[in-house]
Every structure is written in C-alpha cells, then in structure tokens.
Amino acid sequence: MTPTRYDIAIIGGGPIGAALALALPSKGLRICVLANNEPQNKALRPIALSHGSQLLLERLGLWHALSPQTTKILNIHISEKHALAAVTIKAQELQLPALGYVLDYSLLSQCLSQSAQKAHPDFRLGCKVLSLAPHEGGATVHYLEENQAQSLNCRLVIVADGGALINDNPTQHVDYQQCALTARIGCDHPQPQKAFERFCQEGPVALLPFGEDLALVGTVSQERAEMLMRAEPPIFLQWVQSCFGSRLGKFTHLADRATFPLTLHYQKPGYAHLSKTPIIRIGNAAQRLHPVAGQGLNLGLRDAWALARFIQTTEPEALGSAVTRHQFEKIRHSDRTASIAFTHGLVRLFSNDWPILTQARRGALFTLACFSPARNWLAQRMMHGVYG
Ligand SMILES: Cc1cc2nc3c(=O)[nH]c(=O)nc-3n(C[C@H](O)[C@H](O)[C@H](O)COP(=O)(O)OP(=O)(O)OC[C@H]3O[C@@H](n4cnc5c(N)ncnc54)[C@H](O)[C@@H]3O)c2cc1C
C-alpha cells in the first residue's frame, strides 16, 4: 500500500508540537501530528510562562481556559546566599499585569494537545516514530501505531519530540553533572505572587508561587539530589531553609518531590545544509536548556509561532528544501543563541566559587539593584527573548 502523503508531519504532541499544530492553518496544507501518548512522566514540573508566552497562548485562544489554573508572578526577588546585594523586579515598574504565570507542565501540555486534536483531524495519538528516510522531494516517516508498523510520506518533517529521536543531527552537548530537584512546599509566612531566585553554592534555587503553596526548582549535585529524595521531610525542609533563610518564615510541608537530569543540548548552526532529511527542529528538539530563569518552553513557543508564520508565507513545494530550512534557521538564530548564552552564562557565573566570578556576580547584582534600565533589560530578556 502506498503511504499517505502529507505536506507536513509534526513529530511529538508535547507543548511545542501541539502549539505549532494549533498555530498552523488546518486548511490548505495537509498536516499530520504523530504523538506518542505513552504514560507521561507525571512528576511535578513547575513552568513559569513569560508575559510573551501568555500573549502567544492568548492568540492561540487558550488563555481563557488556562488563566484560572495559573499563579501570577508580580515580583521576582533575586539574591545570592552569603551576599548583601539583592534585586527585586516588579511588574508594576514595567507597567505590566504580571511578570509571568506559573502552572504545571502536564496541565499546559494536556490543554494544548486537546485543542490541537480538535483543530486537526490527523492528530494521531499512540504513534511512536522510529526513523526517518529522506527521498526525492521529502521524507518517509516510519512509526508504530498500536504496535503496528506504519509509514507516511511528507515534504517536511518538523521534529518537536523534546530531543528523544536519534538521527543524524550533529549537536553540541554540555552535561552539567547536576539535577533539577522539584517539590511543592509550604511556609508559615507566605508572600503571595512573589518568586524568589537564590544563587547558592551548588547552583540556583527558585521558589515560585504555586496556588497556596510554593514550587521549588533547585539545582543540586546528583549526590545531594539522591540524598534529598530519600530524606525525611524535615531534613528536606531544613535544606530549603538553609538556602532561603527566614524571609518566608518556617517551611512547613513538602509534597511531590522529583528530579530531572540537567544538560545543555543544541544543534550546530548550518544544520539545514548538512542534513539530507528535510527536518526542522523546534522546542527542546532544537535546544534543551538549563531551567534557570525558565527559558526553555518560552523559547520553544517562540520557535513554534515563528515557524507557523514562516510556513504561511512559503510555497508548499519549497517546504522541505535546504534553502527554506536554512532561512528558518537564520530567522531563529539570534533568539536561540542569545537564550542559550544567557542561560548557560547564568549557570556558570552563579555556580562557581572562583574569587573573580564572585566579584563579577556581586557587581552584576549591585548594578541591577541600583539601575532601573539594567533591571528593565533583564526583565525584557526573561519575558520576550531577543525579538519576542
Ligand atoms: C525542572 C524543570 C523546570 C522547567 N521550568 C521551565 C520554566 O519555568 N519555563 C520554561 O520556559 N521552561 C521550563 N522548563 C523547560 C521545559 O519543560 C521544556 O523546554 C519544554 O517541555 C519543551 O517542550 P517540547 O514540546 O519541546 O518537549 P517535551 O515537553 O519533551 O515534549 C515532547 C513530546 O514528544 C513526544 N515524543 C518523544 N519521542 C517521540 C517519538 N519518537 N514519536 C512521537 N512522539 C514522541 C513525547 O512523548 C512528548 O509528548 C523546565 C524544565 C525542567 C526539567
């Protein structure tokens, strides 16, 4: 049987694949989404959506449903343990309704996926893509659907699989040799709608407002993560207390602990010309970042939005060509490179005990504390990327 032919096949129905499917027109182009709905990791992954992402979700018609399930961030307090300088970035100073919005990954993913399923009849759940094979004018996608081997042909494959699919993609890779530790915690002196980013010896630790509670996202060594995952709740809370001091009172309860490995992973520039397969990668499939400053999903949403707009102005026959793919790579280059450099730079600057770096970060915090243009620059970067 000849495989079905599509213009575009999107691999992955996570937040970024689903957002792209929603942003693309359902008429005019033949689009298929292959979404692996294996039982998802339900571990708590608090996501801070930027103001820019909120605007994109509003354009996709989802904000109305999501908004009641999010917690607003009105202020962000940034400080370093054992140092005096601290900075507070305020939504009010920037004349914004909020600096960001916190919600759990699985809720966002589910909402995007369900809406995309309604918009696209060929959004197929339960499909695990196994391999891609280039051919004249496109590619064949081989996948399993309910354990049956299937294939389809398309002009362009958009990979939004979070970086899971192995192929010929040459990437840059940094293993931070650390874990992200997440948990839901409570305290007896809450400061509603305020987020805290604290740079500690081992790495940054964030507390995000999360309904009535706080969501912790900490960066720790693998050994400490293992110890804290096993520890009795009072020991865990004592560690949080040692990071944040008494500004939130006493930390009182703990739930939903989880860990995630931390790596930086991104494709080398010029990939479009090197790859024989007509692929465009977006979201974590193009770059997986450290969660410090909450950039990964926000950057992925900008990828999806930019790609949808780019596709609408591209002739269907040209979709998979190396020239077209290279053009898209160029469009996203600045935002991606700046976000990678910003995130990686923060990790290196704030997770290091070298005296010269200690001076540099104290100088940076002092500058941010004293000069509102510097604070505005940082806030814009966190909310919109370079060209958001
Ligand atoms: C602890 C933590 C905190 C974070 N906090 C933030 C934050 O505050 N703000 C922020 O912007 N980002 C944050 N991130 C990053 C964010 O989670 C990711 O950037 C985002 O999930 C990427 O979305 P994605 O759709 O590209 O990939 P994923 O979320 O990984 O989704 C990929 C999808 O593809 C599917 N798939 C995989 N392989 C296949 C296959 N072969 N066939 C078919 N389907 C397949 C998967 O099942 C999944 O549904 C955080 C990350 C971590 C670990």
Short mmCIF file of C-alpha atoms and ligand atoms in Angstrom, two decimals:
data_model
loop_
_atom_site.label_atom_id
_atom_site.label_comp_id
_atom_site.label_asym_id
_atom_site.label_seq_id
_atom_site.Cartn_x
_atom_site.Cartn_y
_atom_site.Cartn_z
CA MET A 1 0.00 0.00 0.00
CA THR A 2 1.38 3.48 -0.87
CA PRO A 3 1.96 5.53 2.29
CA THR A 4 -0.35 8.56 2.77
CA ARG A 5 1.23 11.81 1.59
CA TYR A 6 1.23 14.99 3.68
CA ASP A 7 2.79 18.42 3.30
CA ILE A 8 3.96 18.43 6.92
CA ALA A 9 4.42 15.75 9.57
CA ILE A 10 4.94 17.01 13.13
CA ILE A 11 6.63 14.51 15.44
CA GLY A 12 5.66 14.96 19.10
CA GLY A 13 2.43 16.25 20.63
CA GLY A 14 4.06 17.86 23.69
CA PRO A 15 3.52 21.57 24.37
CA ILE A 16 5.62 22.78 21.44
CA GLY A 17 4.41 20.31 18.79
CA ALA A 18 0.80 20.95 19.83
CA ALA A 19 1.30 24.75 19.88
CA LEU A 20 2.69 24.61 16.35
CA ALA A 21 -0.21 22.46 15.14
CA LEU A 22 -2.64 24.99 16.63
CA ALA A 23 -0.85 27.95 15.08
CA LEU A 24 -0.83 26.36 11.62
CA PRO A 25 -3.92 26.69 9.41
CA SER A 26 -5.98 23.49 9.30
CA LYS A 27 -6.99 24.24 5.70
CA GLY A 28 -4.74 24.49 2.64
CA LEU A 29 -1.91 22.27 3.90
CA ARG A 30 -2.09 18.56 4.67
CA ILE A 31 -0.77 18.25 8.21
CA CYS A 32 -0.32 15.21 10.39
CA VAL A 33 0.80 15.09 14.05
CA LEU A 34 2.32 11.86 15.36
CA ALA A 35 2.08 11.97 19.14
CA ASN A 36 3.44 9.34 21.42
CA ASN A 37 0.96 9.08 24.30
CA GLU A 38 2.96 6.65 26.39
CA PRO A 39 2.19 7.25 30.08
CA GLN A 40 3.82 10.65 30.61
CA ASN A 41 6.14 11.36 33.46
CA LYS A 42 3.65 12.94 35.88
CA ALA A 43 6.41 14.40 38.06
CA LEU A 44 5.83 17.97 39.18
CA ARG A 45 7.49 20.33 36.67
CA PRO A 46 6.54 23.90 37.53
CA ILE A 47 6.67 26.09 34.43
CA ALA A 48 6.99 29.87 34.64
CA LEU A 49 5.35 31.20 31.49
CA SER A 50 6.66 34.59 30.47
CA HIS A 51 4.43 37.55 29.63
CA GLY A 52 5.36 36.95 25.95
CA SER A 53 4.17 33.32 26.14
CA GLN A 54 0.93 34.42 27.76
CA LEU A 55 0.30 36.69 24.76
CA LEU A 56 1.00 33.79 22.36
CA LEU A 57 -1.36 31.47 24.25
CA GLU A 58 -3.99 34.20 24.12
CA ARG A 59 -3.58 34.39 20.32
CA LEU A 60 -3.99 30.62 20.17
CA GLY A 61 -7.31 31.02 22.03
CA LEU A 62 -6.18 29.05 25.10
CA TRP A 63 -5.50 31.67 27.73
CA HIS A 64 -9.12 31.90 28.83
CA ALA A 65 -9.08 28.20 29.87
CA LEU A 66 -5.55 28.23 31.31
CA SER A 67 -5.58 31.51 33.21
CA PRO A 68 -7.63 30.34 36.28
CA GLN A 69 -5.16 27.48 36.76
CA THR A 70 -2.07 29.68 36.85
CA THR A 71 -0.50 31.75 39.64
CA LYS A 72 0.67 35.25 38.71
CA ILE A 73 4.21 36.43 39.43
CA LEU A 74 4.11 40.13 40.27
CA ASN A 75 7.61 40.44 41.75
CA ILE A 76 10.86 38.49 41.38
CA HIS A 77 13.43 38.73 44.17
CA ILE A 78 16.95 37.78 43.05
CA SER A 79 19.73 37.30 45.60
CA GLU A 80 22.87 35.37 46.37
CA LYS A 81 23.41 33.38 49.54
CA HIS A 82 26.01 34.99 51.83
CA ALA A 83 25.88 38.30 49.90
CA LEU A 84 24.10 41.55 50.69
CA ALA A 85 23.05 42.75 47.24
CA ALA A 86 19.53 41.75 46.18
CA VAL A 87 17.28 42.88 43.36
CA THR A 88 13.51 42.97 43.05
CA ILE A 89 11.97 43.17 39.59
CA LYS A 90 8.39 44.46 39.75
CA ALA A 91 5.62 44.12 37.20
CA GLN A 92 4.28 47.49 38.35
CA GLU A 93 7.57 49.25 37.47
CA LEU A 94 7.32 47.80 33.98
CA GLN A 95 3.60 48.64 33.74
CA LEU A 96 2.70 45.01 33.13
CA PRO A 97 -0.19 42.96 34.55
CA ALA A 98 2.37 40.26 35.59
CA LEU A 99 5.97 39.22 35.01
CA GLY A 100 4.93 35.62 34.47
CA TYR A 101 2.46 32.88 35.27
CA VAL A 102 3.20 29.54 36.96
CA LEU A 103 1.47 26.27 36.18
CA ASP A 104 2.36 22.58 36.00
CA TYR A 105 3.81 21.19 32.77
CA SER A 106 1.27 18.37 32.43
CA LEU A 107 -1.67 20.76 32.67
CA LEU A 108 -0.27 23.03 29.95
CA SER A 109 0.68 20.07 27.76
CA GLN A 110 -2.76 18.49 28.10
CA CYS A 111 -4.60 21.74 27.31
CA LEU A 112 -2.51 22.38 24.17
CA SER A 113 -2.76 18.78 23.00
CA GLN A 114 -6.55 18.57 23.42
CA SER A 115 -7.09 21.82 21.49
CA ALA A 116 -4.75 20.73 18.69
CA GLN A 117 -6.61 17.39 18.44
CA LYS A 118 -9.85 19.29 17.86
CA ALA A 119 -8.24 21.52 15.21
CA HIS A 120 -6.50 18.75 13.23
CA PRO A 121 -8.28 15.55 12.20
CA ASP A 122 -4.89 13.90 11.61
CA PHE A 123 -3.55 14.48 15.13
CA ARG A 124 -2.79 10.83 15.94
CA LEU A 125 -2.23 9.68 19.48
CA GLY A 126 -0.38 6.48 20.29
CA CYS A 127 2.20 6.84 17.49
CA LYS A 128 5.87 6.35 18.23
CA VAL A 129 8.15 7.49 15.42
CA LEU A 130 11.04 5.10 14.85
CA SER A 131 13.02 6.52 11.94
CA LEU A 132 13.07 8.95 9.02
CA ALA A 133 14.28 8.20 5.50
CA PRO A 134 14.93 11.01 3.01
CA HIS A 135 13.76 10.65 -0.61
CA GLU A 136 13.37 12.92 -3.64
CA GLY A 137 11.05 15.78 -2.61
CA GLY A 138 10.57 14.76 1.01
CA ALA A 139 10.89 12.01 3.61
CA THR A 140 9.24 8.81 4.73
CA VAL A 141 8.39 8.62 8.41
CA HIS A 142 8.32 5.13 9.91
CA TYR A 143 6.31 4.72 13.10
CA LEU A 144 4.45 2.30 15.33
CA GLU A 145 0.73 2.79 15.81
CA GLU A 146 -0.74 0.40 18.37
CA ASN A 147 2.27 -1.86 17.78
CA GLN A 148 1.66 -1.97 14.02
CA ALA A 149 4.45 -0.72 11.75
CA GLN A 150 3.21 2.20 9.62
CA SER A 151 4.71 4.85 7.38
CA LEU A 152 3.77 8.13 5.73
CA ASN A 153 5.37 10.46 3.21
CA CYS A 154 5.70 14.21 3.60
CA ARG A 155 7.56 17.20 2.18
CA LEU A 156 8.75 18.46 5.59
CA VAL A 157 9.24 16.78 8.96
CA ILE A 158 9.00 19.06 11.98
CA VAL A 159 10.66 17.40 14.94
CA ALA A 160 9.17 18.52 18.29
CA ASP A 161 9.93 15.36 20.25
CA GLY A 162 11.85 17.02 23.08
CA GLY A 163 15.12 15.64 21.69
CA ALA A 164 14.20 11.96 22.07
CA LEU A 165 14.55 10.79 18.44
CA ILE A 166 18.03 9.66 17.45
CA ASN A 167 19.17 10.61 13.96
CA ASP A 168 21.95 12.33 12.07
CA ASN A 169 21.67 15.60 13.99
CA PRO A 170 25.10 16.96 14.96
CA THR A 171 24.67 18.64 18.34
CA GLN A 172 26.62 20.49 20.98
CA HIS A 173 26.26 18.90 24.38
CA VAL A 174 27.17 20.02 27.92
CA ASP A 175 26.42 17.75 30.87
CA TYR A 176 26.12 19.97 33.95
CA GLN A 177 26.59 16.88 36.16
CA GLN A 178 23.70 18.23 38.22
CA CYS A 179 19.99 17.59 38.69
CA ALA A 180 16.95 19.79 38.90
CA LEU A 181 15.07 18.99 42.09
CA THR A 182 11.39 19.96 42.19
CA ALA A 183 8.84 19.85 45.01
CA ARG A 184 5.74 21.54 46.33
CA ILE A 185 6.32 23.16 49.70
CA GLY A 186 4.51 25.39 52.19
CA CYS A 187 5.71 28.07 54.59
CA ASP A 188 4.21 29.98 57.51
CA HIS A 189 5.00 33.49 56.20
CA PRO A 190 3.96 33.37 52.52
CA GLN A 191 4.49 36.32 50.19
CA PRO A 192 1.81 35.82 47.54
CA GLN A 193 2.66 36.29 43.86
CA LYS A 194 6.36 36.74 44.59
CA ALA A 195 9.04 34.48 43.10
CA PHE A 196 12.49 34.03 44.63
CA GLU A 197 15.64 33.17 42.69
CA ARG A 198 18.50 32.42 45.09
CA PHE A 199 22.01 31.69 43.90
CA CYS A 200 23.54 29.16 46.28
CA GLN A 201 26.93 27.48 46.29
CA GLU A 202 25.80 24.46 44.29
CA GLY A 203 23.59 26.40 41.89
CA PRO A 204 20.40 28.44 41.58
CA VAL A 205 17.34 27.53 43.65
CA ALA A 206 13.96 29.07 42.77
CA LEU A 207 10.72 29.27 44.72
CA LEU A 208 7.72 30.07 42.53
CA PRO A 209 4.25 31.00 43.77
CA PHE A 210 2.07 27.94 43.09
CA GLY A 211 -1.53 28.34 44.23
CA GLU A 212 -1.47 28.45 48.03
CA ASP A 213 1.96 26.80 48.05
CA LEU A 214 5.41 27.32 46.59
CA ALA A 215 7.02 25.29 43.82
CA LEU A 216 10.70 24.62 44.34
CA VAL A 217 13.09 24.22 41.40
CA GLY A 218 16.60 23.66 42.75
CA THR A 219 19.89 22.86 41.08
CA VAL A 220 21.95 20.40 43.08
CA SER A 221 24.64 17.77 42.63
CA GLN A 222 23.46 14.26 41.78
CA GLU A 223 24.54 13.00 45.22
CA ARG A 224 22.58 15.72 47.04
CA ALA A 225 19.52 15.06 44.85
CA GLU A 226 19.63 11.36 45.77
CA MET A 227 20.03 12.19 49.45
CA LEU A 228 17.18 14.74 49.42
CA MET A 229 14.84 12.40 47.53
CA ARG A 230 15.31 9.79 50.28
CA ALA A 231 15.38 12.20 53.24
CA GLU A 232 12.55 12.58 55.74
CA PRO A 233 10.52 15.79 55.06
CA PRO A 234 12.05 17.78 57.99
CA ILE A 235 15.58 17.17 56.61
CA PHE A 236 14.50 18.27 53.14
CA LEU A 237 12.79 21.40 54.52
CA GLN A 238 15.87 22.19 56.60
CA TRP A 239 17.91 22.23 53.40
CA VAL A 240 15.39 24.66 51.80
CA GLN A 241 15.58 26.80 54.94
CA SER A 242 19.38 26.86 54.72
CA CYS A 243 19.06 28.20 51.14
CA PHE A 244 16.44 30.90 51.80
CA GLY A 245 16.90 31.85 55.44
CA SER A 246 13.87 33.19 57.31
CA ARG A 247 12.40 35.61 54.73
CA LEU A 248 9.43 33.23 54.20
CA GLY A 249 9.22 32.11 57.81
CA LYS A 250 9.45 28.40 58.53
CA PHE A 251 8.98 25.89 55.72
CA THR A 252 6.18 23.64 56.89
CA HIS A 253 5.15 20.92 54.45
CA LEU A 254 6.51 19.01 51.49
CA ALA A 255 4.98 17.00 48.61
CA ASP A 256 5.61 15.76 45.03
CA ARG A 257 9.42 15.52 45.02
CA ALA A 258 11.04 14.78 41.65
CA THR A 259 14.39 15.07 39.86
CA PHE A 260 15.39 15.77 36.27
CA PRO A 261 18.87 15.46 34.72
CA LEU A 262 20.37 18.76 33.54
CA THR A 263 22.05 19.14 30.19
CA LEU A 264 22.53 21.80 27.57
CA HIS A 265 21.94 20.41 24.11
CA TYR A 266 21.64 22.34 20.86
CA GLN A 267 22.07 21.81 17.15
CA LYS A 268 25.07 23.23 15.38
CA PRO A 269 24.41 26.23 13.09
CA GLY A 270 24.29 25.30 9.40
CA TYR A 271 22.49 22.05 10.14
CA ALA A 272 19.91 22.66 7.40
CA HIS A 273 22.59 22.46 4.73
CA LEU A 274 24.17 19.34 6.24
CA SER A 275 21.05 17.25 6.71
CA LYS A 276 19.80 15.14 3.82
CA THR A 277 16.45 14.71 5.58
CA PRO A 278 14.02 17.65 5.26
CA ILE A 279 13.82 18.34 9.00
CA ILE A 280 13.16 21.45 11.05
CA ARG A 281 13.62 21.07 14.81
CA ILE A 282 11.80 23.21 17.36
CA GLY A 283 11.49 23.39 21.14
CA ASN A 284 13.67 21.03 23.15
CA ALA A 285 14.40 19.06 19.98
CA ALA A 286 16.41 22.09 18.79
CA GLN A 287 17.78 23.21 22.16
CA ARG A 288 17.45 21.84 25.66
CA LEU A 289 18.40 24.44 28.26
CA HIS A 290 19.09 24.54 31.97
CA PRO A 291 15.82 25.58 33.69
CA VAL A 292 17.44 28.57 35.43
CA ALA A 293 15.43 31.68 34.53
CA GLY A 294 12.68 29.50 32.99
CA GLN A 295 13.55 29.93 29.32
CA GLY A 296 13.13 26.55 27.56
CA LEU A 297 9.41 26.32 27.00
CA ASN A 298 9.09 30.05 26.40
CA LEU A 299 11.77 29.85 23.72
CA GLY A 300 10.07 26.76 22.24
CA LEU A 301 6.76 28.62 21.97
CA ARG A 302 8.54 31.42 20.08
CA ASP A 303 10.04 28.73 17.77
CA ALA A 304 6.55 27.33 17.11
CA TRP A 305 4.98 30.73 16.49
CA ALA A 306 7.78 31.88 14.16
CA LEU A 307 7.64 28.60 12.22
CA ALA A 308 3.86 28.79 11.75
CA ARG A 309 4.21 32.33 10.35
CA PHE A 310 7.13 31.27 8.14
CA ILE A 311 5.20 28.31 6.72
CA GLN A 312 2.24 30.52 5.85
CA THR A 313 4.49 32.62 3.60
CA THR A 314 6.31 29.66 1.99
CA GLU A 315 5.18 27.85 -1.16
CA PRO A 316 4.18 24.27 -0.23
CA GLU A 317 6.55 22.85 -2.92
CA ALA A 318 9.50 24.61 -1.26
CA LEU A 319 8.74 23.48 2.29
CA GLY A 320 11.42 20.81 2.67
CA SER A 321 14.19 22.38 0.59
CA ALA A 322 17.56 23.07 2.22
CA VAL A 323 17.24 26.76 1.27
CA THR A 324 13.89 27.09 3.08
CA ARG A 325 15.15 25.27 6.15
CA HIS A 326 18.27 27.42 6.21
CA GLN A 327 16.09 30.57 6.02
CA PHE A 328 14.15 29.44 9.08
CA GLU A 329 17.38 28.63 10.92
CA LYS A 330 18.54 32.19 10.24
CA ILE A 331 15.25 33.68 11.47
CA ARG A 332 15.58 31.89 14.82
CA HIS A 333 19.36 32.16 15.17
CA SER A 334 19.63 35.35 17.30
CA ASP A 335 16.88 34.49 19.77
CA ARG A 336 18.12 30.93 20.22
CA THR A 337 21.80 31.86 20.53
CA ALA A 338 21.08 34.66 22.99
CA SER A 339 18.83 32.45 25.13
CA ILE A 340 21.45 29.67 25.22
CA ALA A 341 24.22 32.14 26.10
CA PHE A 342 22.07 33.89 28.73
CA THR A 343 21.07 30.65 30.47
CA HIS A 344 24.48 28.99 30.25
CA GLY A 345 26.20 32.22 31.35
CA LEU A 346 23.96 32.49 34.43
CA VAL A 347 24.72 28.90 35.41
CA ARG A 348 28.47 29.40 35.02
CA LEU A 349 28.53 32.81 36.69
CA PHE A 350 26.43 31.82 39.69
CA SER A 351 27.57 28.23 40.30
CA ASN A 352 31.21 28.94 40.80
CA ASP A 353 33.41 29.82 43.74
CA TRP A 354 36.29 31.43 41.83
CA PRO A 355 37.06 34.77 43.54
CA ILE A 356 36.96 36.68 40.26
CA LEU A 357 33.49 35.31 39.43
CA THR A 358 32.29 36.00 42.96
CA GLN A 359 33.25 39.67 42.45
CA ALA A 360 31.66 39.72 38.97
CA ARG A 361 28.28 38.39 40.15
CA ARG A 362 28.17 40.70 43.16
CA GLY A 363 28.92 43.57 40.77
CA ALA A 364 26.13 42.35 38.45
CA LEU A 365 23.58 42.16 41.30
CA PHE A 366 24.66 45.59 42.57
CA THR A 367 24.23 47.10 39.08
CA LEU A 368 20.78 45.54 38.78
CA ALA A 369 19.81 46.80 42.24
CA CYS A 370 20.91 50.39 41.53
CA PHE A 371 19.96 50.95 37.89
CA SER A 372 16.43 50.52 36.67
CA PRO A 373 17.46 50.36 32.92
CA ALA A 374 19.59 47.28 33.80
CA ARG A 375 16.60 45.72 35.60
CA ASN A 376 14.34 46.51 32.65
CA TRP A 377 16.84 44.90 30.26
CA LEU A 378 16.89 41.72 32.36
CA ALA A 379 13.09 41.68 32.66
CA GLN A 380 12.62 42.15 28.89
CA ARG A 381 15.10 39.34 28.20
CA MET A 382 13.25 36.99 30.55
CA MET A 383 9.85 37.91 29.17
CA HIS A 384 10.33 38.16 25.42
CA GLY A 385 13.71 36.77 24.33
CA VAL A 386 15.65 38.90 21.83
CA TYR A 387 12.94 39.66 19.32
CA GLY A 388 9.95 38.03 21.05
C1 LIG B 1 12.54 21.03 36.26
C2 LIG B 1 12.25 21.82 35.00
C3 LIG B 1 11.68 23.08 35.10
C4 LIG B 1 11.43 23.82 33.95
N1 LIG B 1 10.90 25.07 34.09
C5 LIG B 1 10.68 25.81 32.99
C6 LIG B 1 10.13 27.14 33.11
O1 LIG B 1 9.86 27.63 34.21
N2 LIG B 1 9.92 27.86 31.97
C7 LIG B 1 10.24 27.36 30.74
O2 LIG B 1 10.05 28.08 29.74
N3 LIG B 1 10.75 26.10 30.60
C8 LIG B 1 10.99 25.34 31.68
N4 LIG B 1 11.49 24.06 31.53
C9 LIG B 1 11.77 23.54 30.18
C10 LIG B 1 10.52 22.93 29.51
O3 LIG B 1 9.98 21.89 30.30
C11 LIG B 1 10.85 22.40 28.12
O4 LIG B 1 11.55 23.39 27.41
C12 LIG B 1 9.58 22.01 27.35
O5 LIG B 1 8.90 20.96 28.00
C13 LIG B 1 9.93 21.58 25.91
O6 LIG B 1 8.74 21.18 25.26
P1 LIG B 1 8.79 20.22 23.96
O7 LIG B 1 7.38 20.07 23.49
O8 LIG B 1 9.82 20.73 23.03
O9 LIG B 1 9.36 18.82 24.50
P2 LIG B 1 8.69 17.82 25.53
O10 LIG B 1 7.99 18.56 26.60
O11 LIG B 1 9.76 16.86 25.92
O12 LIG B 1 7.59 17.05 24.64
C14 LIG B 1 7.99 16.15 23.62
C15 LIG B 1 6.81 15.26 23.23
O13 LIG B 1 7.21 14.41 22.14
C16 LIG B 1 6.81 13.07 22.42
N5 LIG B 1 7.74 12.15 21.74
C17 LIG B 1 9.03 11.88 22.09
N6 LIG B 1 9.56 10.98 21.23
C18 LIG B 1 8.59 10.69 20.32
C19 LIG B 1 8.52 9.82 19.19
N7 LIG B 1 9.57 9.07 18.82
N8 LIG B 1 7.36 9.76 18.48
C20 LIG B 1 6.29 10.52 18.82
N9 LIG B 1 6.29 11.37 19.90
C21 LIG B 1 7.43 11.45 20.62
C22 LIG B 1 6.86 12.95 23.95
O14 LIG B 1 6.02 11.90 24.39
C23 LIG B 1 6.36 14.35 24.37
O15 LIG B 1 4.94 14.36 24.43
C24 LIG B 1 11.76 23.29 32.67
C25 LIG B 1 12.33 22.02 32.57
C26 LIG B 1 12.59 21.29 33.73
C27 LIG B 1 13.22 19.92 33.60
#
